Short mmCIF file of C-alpha atoms and ligand atoms in Angstrom, two decimals:
data_model
loop_
_atom_site.label_atom_id
_atom_site.label_comp_id
_atom_site.label_asym_id
_atom_site.label_seq_id
_atom_site.Cartn_x
_atom_site.Cartn_y
_atom_site.Cartn_z
CA MET A 1430 13.33 -22.16 -28.04
CA ILE A 1431 10.08 -20.59 -26.81
CA ASP A 1432 8.10 -18.71 -29.44
CA ILE A 1433 5.98 -15.76 -28.38
CA ALA A 1434 3.51 -13.49 -30.18
CA VAL A 1435 2.91 -9.83 -29.36
CA LEU A 1436 -0.63 -8.51 -29.94
CA GLY A 1437 -0.45 -4.73 -30.47
CA TYR A 1438 2.63 -2.81 -31.66
CA GLY A 1439 1.92 0.51 -29.94
CA THR A 1440 3.74 2.13 -27.02
CA VAL A 1441 4.00 -0.96 -24.81
CA GLY A 1442 4.14 -3.55 -27.63
CA SER A 1443 7.06 -1.82 -29.38
CA GLY A 1444 8.71 -1.54 -25.94
CA VAL A 1445 8.33 -5.30 -25.42
CA VAL A 1446 10.08 -5.99 -28.75
CA GLU A 1447 12.81 -3.46 -27.91
CA VAL A 1448 13.46 -4.89 -24.44
CA ILE A 1449 13.61 -8.48 -25.73
CA ASP A 1450 16.00 -7.44 -28.52
CA LYS A 1451 18.19 -5.31 -26.27
CA ASN A 1452 18.44 -7.63 -23.25
CA ASN A 1453 18.22 -10.86 -25.20
CA SER A 1454 21.14 -12.73 -23.67
CA SER A 1455 20.34 -11.90 -20.02
CA ILE A 1456 16.64 -12.65 -20.56
CA ASN A 1457 17.49 -16.03 -22.10
CA GLU A 1458 19.96 -16.74 -19.29
CA ARG A 1459 17.31 -15.96 -16.67
CA THR A 1460 14.67 -17.96 -18.53
CA GLY A 1461 16.92 -20.97 -19.05
CA ASP A 1462 15.72 -21.08 -22.66
CA GLN A 1463 15.67 -18.89 -25.74
CA ILE A 1464 12.76 -16.45 -26.18
CA ARG A 1465 11.95 -15.71 -29.82
CA ILE A 1466 9.35 -13.19 -31.05
CA ARG A 1467 7.62 -15.22 -33.76
CA TYR A 1468 4.76 -12.83 -34.59
CA VAL A 1469 3.59 -9.29 -33.98
CA LEU A 1470 -0.10 -8.59 -34.61
CA ASP A 1471 -1.30 -5.09 -35.40
CA LEU A 1472 -3.88 -3.35 -37.56
CA ARG A 1473 -1.23 -1.21 -39.26
CA ASP A 1474 1.81 -2.04 -41.40
CA PHE A 1475 5.26 -0.93 -40.32
CA PRO A 1476 7.36 -0.74 -43.50
CA GLY A 1477 11.08 -0.76 -42.76
CA ASP A 1478 10.55 -1.61 -39.11
CA ARG A 1479 12.31 -4.49 -37.38
CA VAL A 1480 8.95 -6.34 -37.11
CA GLU A 1481 8.04 -6.02 -40.82
CA GLU A 1482 8.83 -9.68 -41.56
CA ILE A 1483 6.94 -11.10 -38.57
CA LEU A 1484 3.92 -8.77 -38.73
CA VAL A 1485 0.50 -10.39 -39.15
CA HIS A 1486 -3.03 -8.97 -39.27
CA ASP A 1487 -4.89 -12.21 -38.64
CA PHE A 1488 -4.97 -13.49 -35.05
CA ASP A 1489 -5.80 -17.03 -36.23
CA ILE A 1490 -2.26 -17.42 -37.61
CA ILE A 1491 -0.99 -17.05 -34.05
CA LEU A 1492 -3.74 -19.14 -32.52
CA ASN A 1493 -3.16 -22.02 -34.93
CA ASP A 1494 0.62 -22.10 -34.54
CA PRO A 1495 1.36 -24.76 -31.90
CA ASP A 1496 4.91 -23.46 -31.45
CA VAL A 1497 3.63 -20.20 -29.96
CA LYS A 1498 3.59 -20.89 -26.23
CA ILE A 1499 3.15 -17.34 -24.90
CA VAL A 1500 0.91 -14.54 -26.14
CA VAL A 1501 1.59 -10.96 -25.02
CA GLU A 1502 -1.60 -8.89 -25.14
CA VAL A 1503 -0.80 -5.17 -25.24
CA MET A 1504 -3.56 -3.85 -27.51
CA GLY A 1505 -5.73 -2.45 -24.70
CA GLY A 1506 -9.53 -2.33 -24.40
CA VAL A 1507 -11.84 -5.22 -23.61
CA GLU A 1508 -12.63 -6.40 -27.15
CA PRO A 1509 -11.11 -8.05 -29.10
CA ALA A 1510 -8.50 -8.47 -26.35
CA TYR A 1511 -10.83 -10.66 -24.25
CA THR A 1512 -11.66 -12.97 -27.17
CA PHE A 1513 -8.01 -13.31 -28.25
CA VAL A 1514 -6.81 -13.92 -24.67
CA LYS A 1515 -9.52 -16.47 -23.93
CA LYS A 1516 -8.85 -18.38 -27.16
CA SER A 1517 -5.10 -18.34 -26.45
CA LEU A 1518 -5.55 -19.77 -22.95
CA LEU A 1519 -8.03 -22.40 -24.15
CA SER A 1520 -5.55 -23.52 -26.80
CA GLY A 1521 -2.81 -24.01 -24.21
CA LYS A 1522 -0.90 -20.74 -24.58
CA SER A 1523 0.02 -18.59 -21.58
CA VAL A 1524 -0.91 -14.90 -21.75
CA CYS A 1525 0.93 -11.87 -20.33
CA THR A 1526 -0.95 -8.58 -20.44
CA SER A 1527 -0.66 -4.93 -19.40
CA ASN A 1528 -4.38 -4.38 -20.02
CA LYS A 1529 -6.05 -3.38 -16.73
CA GLU A 1530 -9.42 -2.88 -18.41
CA LEU A 1531 -9.37 -6.55 -19.39
CA VAL A 1532 -8.02 -7.78 -16.04
CA ALA A 1533 -10.50 -5.72 -13.99
CA ALA A 1534 -13.44 -6.92 -16.13
CA HIS A 1535 -12.51 -10.61 -16.63
CA GLY A 1536 -9.59 -11.42 -14.29
CA PRO A 1537 -11.03 -14.35 -12.28
CA GLU A 1538 -12.56 -16.04 -15.34
CA LEU A 1539 -9.27 -15.87 -17.28
CA ILE A 1540 -7.28 -17.09 -14.27
CA GLU A 1541 -9.66 -20.07 -13.97
CA ILE A 1542 -9.32 -20.91 -17.69
CA ALA A 1543 -5.53 -20.70 -17.36
CA LYS A 1544 -5.66 -23.06 -14.38
CA LYS A 1545 -7.82 -25.62 -16.19
CA ASN A 1546 -5.42 -25.55 -19.17
CA SER A 1547 -2.20 -25.69 -17.09
CA VAL A 1548 -1.04 -22.36 -18.45
CA ASN A 1549 -0.70 -18.88 -16.95
CA PHE A 1550 -2.52 -15.57 -17.14
CA LEU A 1551 -0.04 -12.96 -15.84
CA PHE A 1552 -0.71 -9.23 -15.52
CA GLU A 1553 2.09 -7.52 -13.56
CA ALA A 1554 2.13 -4.46 -15.87
CA SER A 1555 -1.60 -3.87 -15.47
CA VAL A 1556 -0.94 -2.00 -12.19
CA GLY A 1557 1.86 0.47 -11.46
CA GLY A 1558 3.72 0.21 -14.81
CA SER A 1559 7.24 -0.91 -13.89
CA ILE A 1560 6.51 -1.47 -10.19
CA PRO A 1561 6.48 -5.08 -8.99
CA ILE A 1562 3.19 -5.19 -7.08
CA VAL A 1563 1.02 -7.97 -8.52
CA ARG A 1564 3.71 -10.64 -8.02
CA PRO A 1565 4.54 -9.48 -4.43
CA LEU A 1566 0.84 -9.62 -3.53
CA ASN A 1567 0.61 -13.11 -4.99
CA SER A 1568 3.83 -14.42 -3.45
CA SER A 1569 5.97 -12.39 -1.01
CA LEU A 1570 3.02 -11.04 1.02
CA THR A 1571 0.90 -14.19 1.18
CA ALA A 1572 1.80 -14.96 4.82
CA ASP A 1573 0.06 -11.85 6.16
CA ARG A 1574 -3.46 -10.48 6.25
CA ILE A 1575 -3.64 -7.32 4.12
CA LEU A 1576 -5.50 -4.50 5.87
CA GLU A 1577 -4.94 -1.59 3.54
CA ILE A 1578 -3.67 -0.61 0.10
CA ARG A 1579 -3.13 3.08 -0.52
CA GLY A 1580 -1.26 5.05 -3.11
CA ILE A 1581 -0.80 6.85 -6.39
CA LEU A 1582 -1.79 4.44 -9.17
CA ASN A 1583 -1.94 6.64 -12.25
CA GLY A 1584 1.14 8.13 -13.90
CA THR A 1585 -0.67 10.53 -16.23
CA THR A 1586 -2.60 12.35 -13.51
CA ASN A 1587 0.41 12.49 -11.21
CA TYR A 1588 2.43 13.95 -14.08
CA ILE A 1589 -0.30 16.53 -14.80
CA LEU A 1590 -0.61 17.60 -11.15
CA THR A 1591 3.19 17.84 -10.79
CA GLN A 1592 3.64 19.94 -13.94
CA MET A 1593 0.79 22.25 -12.91
CA ALA A 1594 2.33 22.73 -9.45
CA ASP A 1595 6.05 22.85 -10.27
CA GLU A 1596 6.04 24.44 -13.73
CA GLY A 1597 2.79 26.41 -13.64
CA TRP A 1598 1.53 24.56 -16.73
CA GLU A 1599 -2.12 24.64 -17.78
CA PHE A 1600 -4.00 21.35 -17.41
CA ASP A 1601 -4.34 20.91 -21.21
CA LYS A 1602 -0.61 21.37 -21.88
CA ALA A 1603 0.27 18.86 -19.14
CA LEU A 1604 -2.22 16.32 -20.52
CA SER A 1605 -1.07 16.65 -24.13
CA THR A 1606 2.58 16.25 -23.05
CA ALA A 1607 1.64 13.11 -21.05
CA GLN A 1608 0.00 11.78 -24.21
CA GLN A 1609 3.11 12.54 -26.31
CA LEU A 1610 5.26 10.76 -23.73
CA GLY A 1611 3.09 7.64 -24.09
CA TYR A 1612 1.72 7.72 -20.52
CA ALA A 1613 -1.96 8.31 -21.21
CA GLU A 1614 -4.67 5.86 -22.18
CA ARG A 1615 -5.98 5.95 -25.74
CA ASN A 1616 -9.00 7.79 -24.32
CA PRO A 1617 -7.36 9.94 -21.59
CA GLU A 1618 -10.71 10.36 -19.87
CA ALA A 1619 -9.85 7.03 -18.22
CA ASP A 1620 -6.85 8.71 -16.59
CA ILE A 1621 -8.25 12.11 -15.68
CA GLU A 1622 -11.64 10.91 -14.45
CA GLY A 1623 -9.98 8.28 -12.23
CA TYR A 1624 -11.36 5.19 -14.04
CA ASP A 1625 -7.86 3.80 -14.69
CA ALA A 1626 -6.83 4.13 -11.03
CA CYS A 1627 -10.21 2.63 -10.09
CA ARG A 1628 -9.58 -0.49 -12.19
CA LYS A 1629 -6.09 -0.79 -10.71
CA ILE A 1630 -7.26 -0.58 -7.09
CA ALA A 1631 -9.97 -3.13 -7.95
CA ILE A 1632 -7.27 -5.53 -9.24
CA LEU A 1633 -5.00 -5.02 -6.21
CA SER A 1634 -7.91 -5.32 -3.77
CA SER A 1635 -9.10 -8.54 -5.41
CA LEU A 1636 -5.61 -10.01 -5.09
CA ALA A 1637 -5.20 -8.78 -1.51
CA PHE A 1638 -8.61 -9.87 -0.25
CA GLY A 1639 -9.01 -12.97 -2.47
CA LYS A 1640 -12.48 -12.14 -3.84
CA SER A 1641 -13.60 -10.02 -6.78
CA VAL A 1642 -13.93 -6.32 -6.20
CA ASN A 1643 -16.14 -4.90 -8.94
CA TYR A 1644 -14.53 -1.66 -10.12
CA GLU A 1645 -17.99 -0.26 -10.83
CA ASP A 1646 -18.73 -0.39 -7.07
CA ILE A 1647 -15.75 1.84 -6.20
CA TYR A 1648 -16.43 5.50 -5.41
CA THR A 1649 -14.37 7.36 -8.03
CA GLU A 1650 -13.52 11.02 -8.60
CA GLY A 1651 -10.81 12.20 -11.00
CA ILE A 1652 -8.77 15.40 -11.31
CA SER A 1653 -10.76 17.13 -14.05
CA LYS A 1654 -12.18 19.63 -11.53
CA ILE A 1655 -8.78 20.46 -9.98
CA THR A 1656 -7.65 23.95 -11.00
CA ALA A 1657 -4.46 25.99 -10.79
CA ARG A 1658 -6.14 27.94 -7.97
CA ASP A 1659 -6.68 24.72 -5.93
CA ILE A 1660 -2.98 24.02 -6.33
CA GLN A 1661 -2.11 27.55 -5.13
CA TYR A 1662 -4.14 26.96 -1.96
CA ALA A 1663 -2.45 23.58 -1.42
CA GLU A 1664 0.97 25.21 -1.80
CA LYS A 1665 -0.01 27.95 0.64
CA MET A 1666 -0.74 25.17 3.16
CA LYS A 1667 2.67 23.55 2.28
CA CYS A 1668 0.76 20.63 0.78
CA ALA A 1669 0.29 19.02 -2.64
CA ILE A 1670 -2.74 17.54 -4.41
CA LYS A 1671 -2.50 13.85 -5.37
CA LEU A 1672 -4.98 11.45 -6.91
CA LEU A 1673 -5.09 8.63 -4.34
CA ALA A 1674 -6.59 5.17 -4.64
CA SER A 1675 -7.24 3.13 -1.53
CA SER A 1676 -8.92 0.07 -0.18
CA THR A 1677 -9.18 -1.01 3.43
CA CYS A 1678 -10.47 -3.86 5.51
CA GLU A 1679 -11.77 -2.70 8.90
CA ASP A 1680 -13.84 -4.73 11.36
CA GLY A 1681 -14.80 -7.16 8.60
CA LYS A 1682 -15.97 -4.37 6.27
CA TYR A 1683 -14.27 -3.40 3.01
CA TYR A 1684 -13.98 0.13 1.64
CA ALA A 1685 -12.44 1.41 -1.61
CA MET A 1686 -12.21 4.80 -3.27
CA VAL A 1687 -10.33 6.96 -5.77
CA ALA A 1688 -10.24 10.74 -5.35
CA PRO A 1689 -7.93 13.75 -5.24
CA PHE A 1690 -6.53 14.42 -1.75
CA ILE A 1691 -4.51 17.23 -0.19
CA VAL A 1692 -1.31 15.65 1.13
CA LYS A 1693 0.98 17.27 3.72
CA ALA A 1694 4.70 17.82 3.00
CA SER A 1695 5.56 15.33 5.77
CA HIS A 1696 3.56 12.55 4.04
CA PRO A 1697 5.65 10.00 2.07
CA LEU A 1698 3.37 10.37 -0.99
CA TYR A 1699 4.00 14.16 -1.12
CA SER A 1700 7.31 13.70 -2.95
CA VAL A 1701 6.04 11.11 -5.42
CA ASN A 1702 6.13 13.30 -8.51
CA GLY A 1703 5.80 13.16 -12.28
CA VAL A 1704 5.00 9.79 -13.80
CA PHE A 1705 6.03 7.98 -10.62
CA ASN A 1706 3.56 5.86 -8.66
CA ALA A 1707 3.85 4.65 -5.07
CA ILE A 1708 1.79 2.05 -3.25
CA PHE A 1709 1.62 1.28 0.46
CA ILE A 1710 0.49 -2.14 1.56
CA ARG A 1711 -0.31 -2.50 5.27
CA GLY A 1712 -0.40 -5.99 6.67
CA SER A 1713 -1.51 -7.00 10.16
CA GLU A 1714 1.96 -8.33 11.03
CA ILE A 1715 4.37 -6.73 8.55
CA GLY A 1716 3.09 -3.17 8.99
CA ASP A 1717 3.75 -0.87 6.01
CA VAL A 1718 5.57 -1.91 2.85
CA MET A 1719 6.04 0.70 0.14
CA PHE A 1720 6.49 0.12 -3.61
CA TYR A 1721 7.74 2.94 -5.84
CA GLY A 1722 8.66 3.38 -9.50
CA SER A 1723 7.63 4.57 -12.96
CA GLY A 1724 3.88 4.16 -13.21
CA ALA A 1725 3.71 4.36 -17.01
CA GLY A 1726 5.89 4.71 -20.10
CA LYS A 1727 7.10 2.47 -22.90
CA LEU A 1728 10.23 0.73 -21.58
CA PRO A 1729 9.44 0.61 -17.83
CA THR A 1730 6.06 -1.01 -18.59
CA ALA A 1731 7.57 -3.30 -21.22
CA CYS A 1732 10.06 -4.60 -18.64
CA ALA A 1733 7.18 -5.66 -16.37
CA VAL A 1734 5.49 -7.43 -19.30
CA VAL A 1735 8.72 -9.20 -20.34
CA ALA A 1736 9.34 -10.31 -16.73
CA ASP A 1737 5.94 -12.03 -16.94
CA VAL A 1738 7.05 -13.65 -20.21
CA VAL A 1739 10.13 -14.99 -18.42
CA ASP A 1740 7.94 -16.31 -15.60
CA ALA A 1741 5.51 -17.93 -18.05
CA ALA A 1742 8.45 -19.49 -19.94
CA ARG A 1743 9.83 -20.89 -16.69
CA HIS A 1744 6.43 -22.47 -15.97
CA ILE A 1745 5.51 -24.13 -19.25
CA GLY A 1746 2.91 -26.79 -18.43
CA LYS A 1747 2.57 -25.61 -14.81
CA HIS A 1748 -0.03 -23.15 -13.53
CA ILE A 1749 1.06 -20.52 -10.98
CA ARG A 1750 -1.78 -20.22 -8.47
CA VAL A 1751 -3.44 -16.80 -8.22
CA ALA A 1752 -5.79 -16.48 -5.24
CA TRP A 1753 -8.54 -14.34 -6.81
CA SER A 1754 -11.93 -16.02 -6.73
CA ALA A 1755 -14.95 -14.97 -8.80
CA GLU A 1756 -17.01 -14.56 -5.60
CA LYS A 1757 -17.98 -10.89 -5.22
CA LEU A 1758 -16.57 -8.83 -2.37
CA GLU A 1759 -19.20 -6.41 -1.10
CA LEU A 1760 -17.94 -2.89 -0.44
CA THR A 1761 -19.28 -0.54 2.21
CA GLY A 1762 -19.86 3.09 1.14
CA VAL A 1763 -17.15 5.62 1.96
CA LYS A 1764 -19.48 8.21 3.50
CA SER A 1765 -18.82 7.01 7.04
CA ALA A 1766 -15.07 7.84 6.80
CA THR A 1767 -13.96 10.70 9.03
CA ARG A 1768 -11.52 13.27 7.69
CA ARG A 1769 -10.84 17.00 7.23
CA PHE A 1770 -11.91 18.83 4.08
CA PHE A 1771 -10.57 21.89 2.31
CA VAL A 1772 -13.35 24.14 0.97
CA ARG A 1773 -13.17 27.13 -1.40
CA VAL A 1774 -15.81 29.85 -1.09
CA SER A 1775 -16.42 32.93 -3.23
CA GLY A 1776 -16.85 36.23 -1.39
CA LYS A 1777 -15.14 38.02 1.48
CA ARG A 1778 -13.87 35.99 4.42
CA VAL A 1779 -15.05 38.63 6.98
CA GLU A 1780 -18.60 38.34 5.71
CA CYS A 1781 -18.71 34.51 5.84
CA GLU A 1782 -16.46 33.52 8.74
CA GLU A 1783 -19.13 33.62 11.44
CA LYS A 1784 -21.53 31.45 9.43
CA ILE A 1785 -18.76 28.93 8.60
CA ARG A 1786 -17.70 28.70 12.24
CA SER A 1787 -21.31 28.22 13.33
CA VAL A 1788 -21.66 25.28 10.89
CA PHE A 1789 -18.22 23.66 11.06
CA GLY A 1790 -16.89 24.82 14.44
CA ASP A 1791 -13.14 25.31 14.58
CA ALA A 1792 -12.30 25.92 10.89
CA GLU A 1793 -8.84 27.09 9.77
CA PHE A 1794 -8.94 29.89 7.14
CA ILE A 1795 -6.56 30.28 4.17
CA GLU A 1796 -6.25 33.18 1.79
CA THR A 1797 -3.99 33.43 -1.25
CA ASP A 1798 -2.44 36.59 -2.68
CA GLU A 1799 -3.73 35.60 -6.13
CA ALA A 1800 -7.47 35.63 -5.25
CA ALA A 1801 -9.06 38.61 -3.48
CA ASP A 1802 -12.60 37.53 -4.38
CA GLU A 1803 -12.52 34.19 -2.57
CA PHE A 1804 -10.98 32.31 0.37
CA GLY A 1805 -10.56 28.79 1.64
CA PHE A 1806 -10.99 26.97 4.92
CA VAL A 1807 -10.19 23.57 6.37
CA THR A 1808 -12.82 21.83 8.45
CA PRO A 1809 -12.14 19.89 11.63
CA PRO A 1810 -12.34 16.07 11.15
CA LEU A 1811 -15.92 14.95 10.46
CA PRO A 1812 -17.72 12.07 8.68
CA GLU A 1813 -18.17 12.53 4.90
CA SER A 1814 -21.97 12.27 5.21
CA SER A 1815 -22.11 15.06 7.77
CA PHE A 1816 -19.67 17.19 5.69
CA ASP A 1817 -21.97 16.94 2.64
CA GLU A 1818 -24.94 18.04 4.76
CA LYS A 1819 -23.12 20.96 6.39
CA LEU A 1820 -21.62 22.14 3.09
CA ASN A 1821 -25.12 22.62 1.65
CA SER A 1822 -25.77 25.34 4.21
CA ILE A 1823 -22.73 27.44 3.17
CA PRO A 1824 -23.45 29.92 0.35
CA GLY A 1825 -20.91 30.49 -2.45
CA VAL A 1826 -19.05 27.17 -2.24
CA ILE A 1827 -16.72 26.76 -5.26
CA GLY A 1828 -15.49 23.27 -4.45
CA SER A 1829 -13.91 20.99 -1.85
CA ILE A 1830 -11.04 18.52 -1.63
CA ARG A 1831 -10.45 15.81 0.98
CA PHE A 1832 -7.43 15.96 3.29
CA GLU A 1833 -5.19 12.90 3.54
CA GLU A 1834 -4.74 12.37 7.29
CA LYS A 1835 -2.33 9.41 7.48
P1 NDP B 2090 -1.27 1.97 -27.86
O1 NDP B 2090 -2.55 2.54 -28.32
O2 NDP B 2090 -0.03 2.76 -28.00
O3 NDP B 2090 -1.02 0.55 -28.57
C1 NDP B 2090 -2.01 -0.37 -28.86
C2 NDP B 2090 -1.66 -1.02 -30.18
O4 NDP B 2090 -2.52 -2.11 -30.41
C3 NDP B 2090 -1.78 -0.06 -31.37
O5 NDP B 2090 -0.69 -0.20 -32.24
C4 NDP B 2090 -3.09 -0.52 -32.01
O6 NDP B 2090 -3.14 -0.28 -33.38
C5 NDP B 2090 -3.03 -2.01 -31.74
N1 NDP B 2090 -4.36 -2.61 -31.80
C6 NDP B 2090 -5.51 -2.15 -31.28
N2 NDP B 2090 -6.53 -2.98 -31.57
C7 NDP B 2090 -6.00 -3.99 -32.30
C8 NDP B 2090 -6.54 -5.14 -32.92
N3 NDP B 2090 -7.82 -5.43 -32.87
N4 NDP B 2090 -5.71 -5.96 -33.61
C9 NDP B 2090 -4.40 -5.67 -33.70
N5 NDP B 2090 -3.83 -4.58 -33.14
C10 NDP B 2090 -4.61 -3.75 -32.45
O7 NDP B 2090 -1.50 1.57 -26.34
P2 NDP B 2090 -0.39 1.34 -25.21
O8 NDP B 2090 0.73 0.54 -25.76
O9 NDP B 2090 -0.09 2.61 -24.52
O10 NDP B 2090 -1.22 0.46 -24.17
C11 NDP B 2090 -1.51 -0.90 -24.40
C12 NDP B 2090 -2.11 -1.48 -23.14
O11 NDP B 2090 -1.18 -1.37 -22.06
C13 NDP B 2090 -3.37 -0.76 -22.65
O12 NDP B 2090 -4.21 -1.70 -22.04
C14 NDP B 2090 -2.84 0.21 -21.59
O13 NDP B 2090 -3.81 0.53 -20.64
C15 NDP B 2090 -1.75 -0.64 -20.99
N6 NDP B 2090 -0.69 0.10 -20.32
C16 NDP B 2090 -0.09 1.16 -20.94
C17 NDP B 2090 0.96 1.81 -20.31
C18 NDP B 2090 1.64 2.98 -20.94
O14 NDP B 2090 2.49 3.57 -20.28
N7 NDP B 2090 1.33 3.32 -22.17
C19 NDP B 2090 1.44 1.40 -18.99
C20 NDP B 2090 0.75 0.24 -18.44
C21 NDP B 2090 -0.27 -0.36 -19.09
P3 NDP B 2090 -3.76 1.13 -33.90
O15 NDP B 2090 -2.93 2.21 -33.32
O16 NDP B 2090 -3.61 1.01 -35.39
O17 NDP B 2090 -5.18 1.16 -33.47
N1 HSE B 2091 -2.41 5.59 -18.41
C1 HSE B 2091 -1.82 4.83 -17.38
C2 HSE B 2091 -1.19 5.77 -16.39
C3 HSE B 2091 -0.78 3.89 -17.94
O1 HSE B 2091 -0.96 6.93 -16.73
O2 HSE B 2091 -0.93 5.36 -15.25
C4 HSE B 2091 -0.20 2.97 -16.90
O3 HSE B 2091 -1.13 2.03 -16.46
#
């Protein structure tokens, strides 16, 4: 019998309990032992709920129970999660978490503590919800040199952009529905401003490149400035807008960014819709490998957490090596990247076209039936730094979005 404790009985925590209850016999069969939920920690009471009898409000009860071998941290936020996780590892308990804020901020330190105490710190659900991506990076892909990670890493924003495009929903309605469905962070600013995707690409990059990528060094833009009109232009170009996260290693330099991109219909990420996420990993020998699945949501995420519990239970007393050192990986700024840009301008195209062509050269113009008082154009490929400079000389610019070229 292996006793576990679940910290946090919210969306993911209640999903963890449900999955363990529902799939109990197959989980035990795969573990080779019996998993028992001994405690659930939460701030609230849940009268009449299945966990009523095992609910505690004091973390020390869990910490001081030597029978608890695995702690599942699904409360979110850095504190008190960090303190509880650290104490658990130091007292010889493995930890499985879905908390990317915690992993991005303290990953290498917690991995090192786990190593020293012959336990495990596992965090599959911290990136991509249900998608197996952390374990593949730490096992199946270890023979190759990773050159690039690129994809959709946030379910909430992908859901919002899809509902705006396919159903014509307003941003606010799409966001509140994502919250009701349990996809969004407690403070959804983390989703819509790109911070959540930024932490996830920092985690994946650290695992892929072996050193710590500080999420605060990653250039990050969210989708809060994307409007229904931007989406109309994208549709007119037979494209979609996606929030992409990427990191690359090129000529010994490392780059990472999160931003909305216009993606062509022929691109494999174009049809990744709703709460789904997709991640490409490019290795020097394997080429592209793509991972796809539900990027958020109660039961899909809970399954990833419980799979970590099974792994931790299979490795009691044995640390699974995670190659993520505390040494900092320096990132190079993204301004040298060359790409095309879509730009929206207020005014009449006939009055501005000559000026735009004189600045950008061979631009491609787009007009929508919905907006007579503005137009759009797509630049030829040019470095970001030079785009910023040229854009300053165009009057009436409403906004711009990068084009995904791959
Ligand atoms: P919720 O807010 O739904 O659940 C968190 C739970 O933890 C709440 O019940 C909360 O109680 C409880 N809690 C908070 N602080 C404490 C504390 N100090 N002591 C005891 N209990 C506490 O969040 P989610 O389940 O959605 O997310 C949990 C984590 O998983 C986050 O890190 C999130 O980023 C991550 N995640 C979420 C996914 C999703 O689809 N929702 C997917 C992948 C990862 P109360 O409500 O009373 O404050
Ligand atoms: N809020 C996150 C998302 C949860 O929407 O992707 C999954 O990490």
